[in-house]
Amino acid sequence: MISLKKWLCTLIMLVVSFGTITVEAKGSEVYIAIGDSLAAGQTPNRAIDTGYSDLIAQKLTKSGQLAFYSKALAFPGYTTVDVLASVQTEEAKKLLKTASLITISAGANDLLQTVQVNAANGSIAYRQMNADFALNNVRKNIEEIIKEVQTIAPQAKIYVMGYYFAYPHVRASQKEGIKRELDRLHAILKAQSEVNGALYVSVEESFGLNATTLLPNPADVHPTMEGYRVMANAFFSQYNNGIFVTQSELPAPNPLTFEQILNANKEQQKSPVSRVEGLDNFYSLTEWKALI
């Protein structure tokens, strides 16, 4: 088996051109989005499209503030362990070293992988011990992620993105328990951000417990583009509350599967890219779980 670090490096090289924009403008912001599928822009239908980081970059471009943007360090399913490993690679360090603005989405998958959801009957289940263990890992790892990023990009402003209530379709009687665990996740992310010199971006209030229109697929926890717009505006409320993304600024949907992204990046290589053990399952949509 190939090591985690080796295939992380390979993934970064494969997708570095996807979601990367160099802007010919007077802007000075070098924006790098780090984290899980929310940073990548995963749709409720298991594709990648415009996410909150893309909308942030789009708005900064329109206001003449953006010089460069990449979401090459964002991958669906990443836990805090994965995010920490990814930012420690040499490829990531090269990308991050000139960053002036960084957003981090990490922590939800640590918790959500302990949760079992039955979309058919609206039930949800998890073990408290497993949730406690996962959240303790988030506490330790998010601190390490922030510190690692600060070391690599000491001039960058770092924003840690919060999460929304991921299960609006489950029965009302089932919501309170998992809401409590998600609230604990938000509190950990907020506390670790403040202690370590980053800014926390809260989004849970904007979604609430019943955001079925923003998360339309009962079997999937990812938002629509409108949901990502809500997240982008939560960021701008911290970054510059005079800036916000309007509905009319949302681009037309252009979803791409990971297979399409992988094939597009292969075609851009001067020499063929060899298949790496582990990549097939990562990119296979049939293997994806309903994780962030």
Tab-separated table of C-alpha atoms in Angstrom:
chain	number	residue	atom	x	y	z
A	1	MET	CA	0.000	0.000	0.000
A	2	ILE	CA	1.178	3.494	-0.819
A	3	SER	CA	1.665	5.743	2.195
A	4	LEU	CA	-0.938	8.391	3.054
A	5	LYS	CA	1.577	11.203	2.604
A	6	LYS	CA	2.685	9.910	-0.809
A	7	TRP	CA	-0.808	9.713	-2.244
A	8	LEU	CA	-1.715	13.069	-0.728
A	9	CYS	CA	1.212	14.569	-2.621
A	10	THR	CA	0.036	12.860	-5.803
A	11	LEU	CA	-3.499	14.178	-5.344
A	12	ILE	CA	-2.252	17.710	-4.871
A	13	MET	CA	-0.236	17.507	-8.078
A	14	LEU	CA	-3.218	16.056	-9.953
A	15	VAL	CA	-5.691	18.757	-8.924
A	16	VAL	CA	-3.449	21.787	-8.522
A	17	SER	CA	-4.741	23.271	-11.773
A	18	PHE	CA	-8.397	22.668	-10.872
A	19	GLY	CA	-9.867	25.482	-8.857
A	20	THR	CA	-6.761	27.631	-9.277
A	21	ILE	CA	-7.030	31.159	-10.618
A	22	THR	CA	-4.352	33.726	-11.296
A	23	VAL	CA	-5.908	37.157	-11.697
A	24	GLU	CA	-4.401	39.982	-13.695
A	25	ALA	CA	-5.401	42.704	-11.291
A	26	LYS	CA	-3.973	45.072	-8.743
A	27	GLY	CA	-5.282	42.903	-5.929
A	28	SER	CA	-2.895	41.646	-3.313
A	29	GLU	CA	-4.843	38.761	-1.772
A	30	VAL	CA	-3.399	35.296	-2.335
A	31	TYR	CA	-6.265	33.078	-1.223
A	32	ILE	CA	-5.861	29.369	-0.480
A	33	ALA	CA	-8.826	27.249	0.653
A	34	ILE	CA	-7.950	24.224	2.801
A	35	GLY	CA	-10.067	21.363	4.026
A	36	ASP	CA	-12.908	19.011	3.228
A	37	SER	CA	-15.631	18.833	0.587
A	38	LEU	CA	-17.209	22.135	1.650
A	39	ALA	CA	-13.961	23.893	0.791
A	40	ALA	CA	-13.920	21.911	-2.472
A	41	GLY	CA	-17.534	22.782	-3.354
A	42	GLN	CA	-19.208	19.363	-3.353
A	43	THR	CA	-22.840	19.397	-4.441
A	44	PRO	CA	-25.749	17.417	-2.928
A	45	ASN	CA	-25.402	15.077	-5.931
A	46	ARG	CA	-21.769	14.027	-5.461
A	47	ALA	CA	-20.096	16.368	-7.907
A	48	ILE	CA	-17.839	19.404	-7.558
A	49	ASP	CA	-19.065	22.852	-8.528
A	50	THR	CA	-18.956	26.402	-7.191
A	51	GLY	CA	-18.543	26.349	-3.405
A	52	TYR	CA	-18.107	29.009	-0.764
A	53	SER	CA	-14.393	29.393	-1.490
A	54	ASP	CA	-15.092	29.963	-5.200
A	55	LEU	CA	-17.697	32.592	-4.340
A	56	ILE	CA	-15.243	34.316	-2.004
A	57	ALA	CA	-12.620	34.340	-4.757
A	58	GLN	CA	-15.165	35.568	-7.307
A	59	LYS	CA	-16.215	38.474	-5.102
A	60	LEU	CA	-12.631	39.418	-4.264
A	61	THR	CA	-11.868	39.416	-7.982
A	62	LYS	CA	-14.791	41.733	-8.719
A	63	SER	CA	-13.638	44.130	-6.011
A	64	GLY	CA	-10.075	44.114	-7.362
A	65	GLN	CA	-8.603	42.483	-4.271
A	66	LEU	CA	-7.599	39.040	-5.574
A	67	ALA	CA	-4.238	38.154	-7.089
A	68	PHE	CA	-4.374	34.347	-6.836
A	69	TYR	CA	-6.776	31.636	-5.625
A	70	SER	CA	-6.587	27.865	-5.247
A	71	LYS	CA	-8.682	25.121	-3.653
A	72	ALA	CA	-6.184	22.397	-4.577
A	73	LEU	CA	-5.828	21.561	-0.864
A	74	ALA	CA	-9.527	20.733	-0.439
A	75	PHE	CA	-10.694	17.113	-0.709
A	76	PRO	CA	-14.033	15.424	0.038
A	77	GLY	CA	-14.071	13.224	3.094
A	78	TYR	CA	-11.039	14.775	4.763
A	79	THR	CA	-10.849	14.530	8.536
A	80	THR	CA	-8.610	16.791	10.606
A	81	VAL	CA	-5.932	14.072	10.426
A	82	ASP	CA	-6.038	14.219	6.626
A	83	VAL	CA	-6.004	18.015	6.503
A	84	LEU	CA	-3.011	18.134	8.836
A	85	ALA	CA	-1.149	15.576	6.715
A	86	SER	CA	-1.943	17.489	3.518
A	87	VAL	CA	-0.622	20.855	4.731
A	88	GLN	CA	2.605	19.198	5.848
A	89	THR	CA	3.510	18.041	2.331
A	90	GLU	CA	6.143	19.927	0.350
A	91	GLU	CA	3.631	20.563	-2.444
A	92	ALA	CA	1.253	22.214	0.002
A	93	LYS	CA	4.001	24.308	1.564
A	94	LYS	CA	4.934	25.686	-1.855
A	95	LEU	CA	1.320	26.653	-2.457
A	96	LEU	CA	0.759	28.133	1.002
A	97	LYS	CA	3.974	30.060	1.562
A	98	THR	CA	2.822	33.231	-0.218
A	99	ALA	CA	-0.785	33.086	1.000
A	100	SER	CA	-2.260	36.212	2.553
A	101	LEU	CA	-5.735	34.735	3.127
A	102	ILE	CA	-6.541	31.151	4.157
A	103	THR	CA	-9.824	29.473	5.009
A	104	ILE	CA	-9.932	26.107	6.778
A	105	SER	CA	-12.868	23.677	6.788
A	106	ALA	CA	-11.985	20.741	9.019
A	107	GLY	CA	-13.613	18.794	11.818
A	108	ALA	CA	-17.073	17.755	10.642
A	109	ASN	CA	-15.973	14.467	9.120
A	110	ASP	CA	-14.309	13.384	12.345
A	111	LEU	CA	-17.758	13.555	13.953
A	112	LEU	CA	-20.034	12.620	11.046
A	113	GLN	CA	-18.224	9.366	10.349
A	114	THR	CA	-19.512	8.183	13.747
A	115	VAL	CA	-23.124	8.899	12.769
A	116	GLN	CA	-25.528	6.488	11.045
A	117	VAL	CA	-28.457	8.028	9.211
A	118	ASN	CA	-31.481	6.242	7.790
A	119	ALA	CA	-32.748	8.684	5.182
A	120	ALA	CA	-35.816	6.535	4.501
A	121	ASN	CA	-37.304	6.815	7.975
A	122	GLY	CA	-35.581	9.978	9.197
A	123	SER	CA	-33.689	8.325	12.042
A	124	ILE	CA	-30.154	8.967	13.255
A	125	ALA	CA	-27.863	7.101	15.651
A	126	TYR	CA	-24.393	7.447	17.137
A	127	ARG	CA	-22.424	6.255	20.162
A	128	GLN	CA	-21.537	8.942	22.694
A	129	MET	CA	-18.119	7.407	23.341
A	130	ASN	CA	-17.254	7.551	19.643
A	131	ALA	CA	-18.463	11.136	19.351
A	132	ASP	CA	-16.406	12.152	22.398
A	133	PHE	CA	-13.298	10.529	20.954
A	134	ALA	CA	-13.817	12.193	17.558
A	135	LEU	CA	-14.313	15.648	19.058
A	136	ASN	CA	-11.225	15.278	21.226
A	137	ASN	CA	-9.249	14.520	18.065
A	138	VAL	CA	-10.689	17.655	16.451
A	139	ARG	CA	-9.569	19.708	19.433
A	140	LYS	CA	-5.994	18.488	19.140
A	141	ASN	CA	-5.720	18.456	15.361
A	142	ILE	CA	-7.315	21.806	14.546
A	143	GLU	CA	-4.790	23.476	16.826
A	144	GLU	CA	-1.964	21.703	15.007
A	145	ILE	CA	-3.411	22.651	11.618
A	146	ILE	CA	-3.621	26.336	12.546
A	147	LYS	CA	-0.092	26.337	13.965
A	148	GLU	CA	1.302	24.515	10.933
A	149	VAL	CA	-0.341	26.953	8.537
A	150	GLN	CA	0.886	29.922	10.584
A	151	THR	CA	4.433	28.594	10.377
A	152	ILE	CA	4.243	28.137	6.615
A	153	ALA	CA	2.379	31.394	5.900
A	154	PRO	CA	3.061	33.748	8.833
A	155	GLN	CA	1.679	36.757	6.974
A	156	ALA	CA	-1.700	35.161	6.236
A	157	LYS	CA	-4.999	35.877	7.938
A	158	ILE	CA	-6.563	32.532	8.837
A	159	TYR	CA	-10.310	31.945	9.018
A	160	VAL	CA	-11.693	28.688	10.426
A	161	MET	CA	-15.102	27.956	8.949
A	162	GLY	CA	-17.870	26.634	11.148
A	163	TYR	CA	-20.504	24.151	10.025
A	164	TYR	CA	-24.270	24.049	9.701
A	165	PHE	CA	-26.779	21.534	11.068
A	166	ALA	CA	-26.259	18.709	8.579
A	167	TYR	CA	-29.473	16.725	9.140
A	168	PRO	CA	-32.537	18.941	8.544
A	169	HIS	CA	-34.523	16.020	7.070
A	170	VAL	CA	-34.444	13.761	10.133
A	171	ARG	CA	-37.409	13.613	12.494
A	172	ALA	CA	-37.661	16.488	14.957
A	173	SER	CA	-37.342	14.084	17.873
A	174	GLN	CA	-34.003	12.927	16.489
A	175	LYS	CA	-32.422	16.348	16.051
A	176	GLU	CA	-31.590	17.426	19.573
A	177	GLY	CA	-28.915	14.818	20.314
A	178	ILE	CA	-26.857	15.334	17.167
A	179	LYS	CA	-27.361	19.112	17.417
A	180	ARG	CA	-25.689	18.953	20.824
A	181	GLU	CA	-22.664	17.192	19.318
A	182	LEU	CA	-22.452	19.651	16.429
A	183	ASP	CA	-22.671	22.533	18.904
A	184	ARG	CA	-19.713	20.981	20.742
A	185	LEU	CA	-17.838	20.844	17.432
A	186	HIS	CA	-18.548	24.529	16.783
A	187	ALA	CA	-17.440	25.459	20.306
A	188	ILE	CA	-14.157	23.572	19.838
A	189	LEU	CA	-13.435	25.211	16.488
A	190	LYS	CA	-14.252	28.649	17.888
A	191	ALA	CA	-12.152	28.199	21.034
A	192	GLN	CA	-9.131	26.809	19.203
A	193	SER	CA	-9.355	29.578	16.601
A	194	GLU	CA	-9.374	32.298	19.230
A	195	VAL	CA	-6.588	30.759	21.331
A	196	ASN	CA	-4.337	30.283	18.309
A	197	GLY	CA	-4.792	33.602	16.559
A	198	ALA	CA	-7.281	32.644	13.846
A	199	LEU	CA	-10.790	33.976	13.224
A	200	TYR	CA	-13.839	31.734	13.543
A	201	VAL	CA	-16.682	32.045	11.028
A	202	SER	CA	-20.039	30.907	12.403
A	203	VAL	CA	-22.595	29.631	9.888
A	204	GLU	CA	-24.951	27.501	11.985
A	205	GLU	CA	-27.310	30.360	12.849
A	206	SER	CA	-27.784	31.230	9.181
A	207	PHE	CA	-28.876	27.660	8.361
A	208	GLY	CA	-30.849	26.724	11.462
A	209	LEU	CA	-32.272	23.230	12.073
A	210	ASN	CA	-34.677	23.029	9.140
A	211	ALA	CA	-32.699	24.180	6.091
A	212	THR	CA	-34.120	21.534	3.755
A	213	THR	CA	-34.004	23.884	0.761
A	214	LEU	CA	-30.289	24.526	1.311
A	215	LEU	CA	-29.601	20.815	1.898
A	216	PRO	CA	-32.160	19.188	-0.403
A	217	ASN	CA	-30.886	15.584	-0.477
A	218	PRO	CA	-31.926	13.624	2.656
A	219	ALA	CA	-29.127	11.140	1.962
A	220	ASP	CA	-26.408	13.773	1.564
A	221	VAL	CA	-25.106	16.560	3.822
A	222	HIS	CA	-23.867	19.005	1.176
A	223	PRO	CA	-25.568	22.318	0.376
A	224	THR	CA	-26.794	23.879	-2.825
A	225	MET	CA	-24.959	26.806	-4.359
A	226	GLU	CA	-27.317	29.063	-2.421
A	227	GLY	CA	-26.135	27.348	0.759
A	228	TYR	CA	-22.570	28.062	-0.226
A	229	ARG	CA	-23.554	31.685	-0.815
A	230	VAL	CA	-24.777	31.825	2.790
A	231	MET	CA	-21.403	30.467	3.927
A	232	ALA	CA	-19.471	32.933	1.767
A	233	ASN	CA	-21.448	35.824	3.229
A	234	ALA	CA	-20.774	34.552	6.747
A	235	PHE	CA	-17.091	34.777	5.871
A	236	PHE	CA	-17.460	38.302	4.498
A	237	SER	CA	-19.228	39.390	7.682
A	238	GLN	CA	-15.877	38.738	9.384
A	239	TYR	CA	-13.571	39.787	6.557
A	240	ASN	CA	-15.378	42.957	5.443
A	241	ASN	CA	-19.036	43.406	6.288
A	242	GLY	CA	-19.404	45.864	3.419
A	243	ILE	CA	-18.986	43.004	0.949
A	244	PHE	CA	-21.533	40.275	0.256
A	245	VAL	CA	-22.482	37.919	-2.547
A	246	THR	CA	-25.945	38.464	-4.027
A	247	GLN	CA	-28.100	35.755	-5.591
A	248	SER	CA	-27.718	37.405	-8.990
A	249	GLU	CA	-23.956	36.866	-8.767
A	250	LEU	CA	-24.229	33.088	-8.542
A	251	PRO	CA	-22.791	31.457	-11.673
A	252	ALA	CA	-24.668	28.907	-13.742
A	253	PRO	CA	-24.255	25.369	-12.377
A	254	ASN	CA	-21.341	23.454	-13.917
A	255	PRO	CA	-20.926	20.276	-11.858
A	256	LEU	CA	-17.997	17.971	-12.542
A	257	THR	CA	-17.534	14.479	-11.177
A	258	PHE	CA	-14.180	13.574	-9.702
A	259	GLU	CA	-13.600	11.237	-12.635
A	260	GLN	CA	-14.011	14.199	-14.984
A	261	ILE	CA	-11.640	16.319	-12.897
A	262	LEU	CA	-9.067	13.544	-12.799
A	263	ASN	CA	-9.278	12.950	-16.547
A	264	ALA	CA	-9.061	16.673	-17.313
A	265	ASN	CA	-5.933	17.015	-15.204
A	266	LYS	CA	-4.394	13.947	-16.834
A	267	GLU	CA	-4.864	15.495	-20.252
A	268	GLN	CA	-3.008	18.608	-19.091
A	269	GLN	CA	0.076	16.630	-18.068
A	270	LYS	CA	2.995	16.613	-20.498
A	271	SER	CA	3.567	12.951	-19.687
A	272	PRO	CA	0.994	10.351	-18.668
A	273	VAL	CA	0.120	10.242	-14.966
A	274	SER	CA	0.353	6.732	-13.574
A	275	ARG	CA	-2.504	5.371	-11.547
A	276	VAL	CA	-1.691	5.238	-7.858
A	277	GLU	CA	-3.081	2.597	-5.532
A	278	GLY	CA	-5.863	4.155	-3.522
A	279	LEU	CA	-6.799	6.816	-6.077
A	280	ASP	CA	-9.437	4.690	-7.787
A	281	ASN	CA	-11.525	4.404	-4.644
A	282	PHE	CA	-10.990	8.057	-3.757
A	283	TYR	CA	-12.332	9.221	-7.090
A	284	SER	CA	-15.069	6.604	-7.461
A	285	LEU	CA	-18.402	8.201	-6.677
A	286	THR	CA	-19.819	4.793	-5.774
A	287	GLU	CA	-17.355	4.608	-2.899
A	288	TRP	CA	-18.159	7.998	-1.387
A	289	LYS	CA	-19.965	8.188	1.911
A	290	ALA	CA	-22.307	11.041	2.768
A	291	LEU	CA	-19.540	12.959	4.480
A	292	ILE	CA	-18.369	16.527	4.243
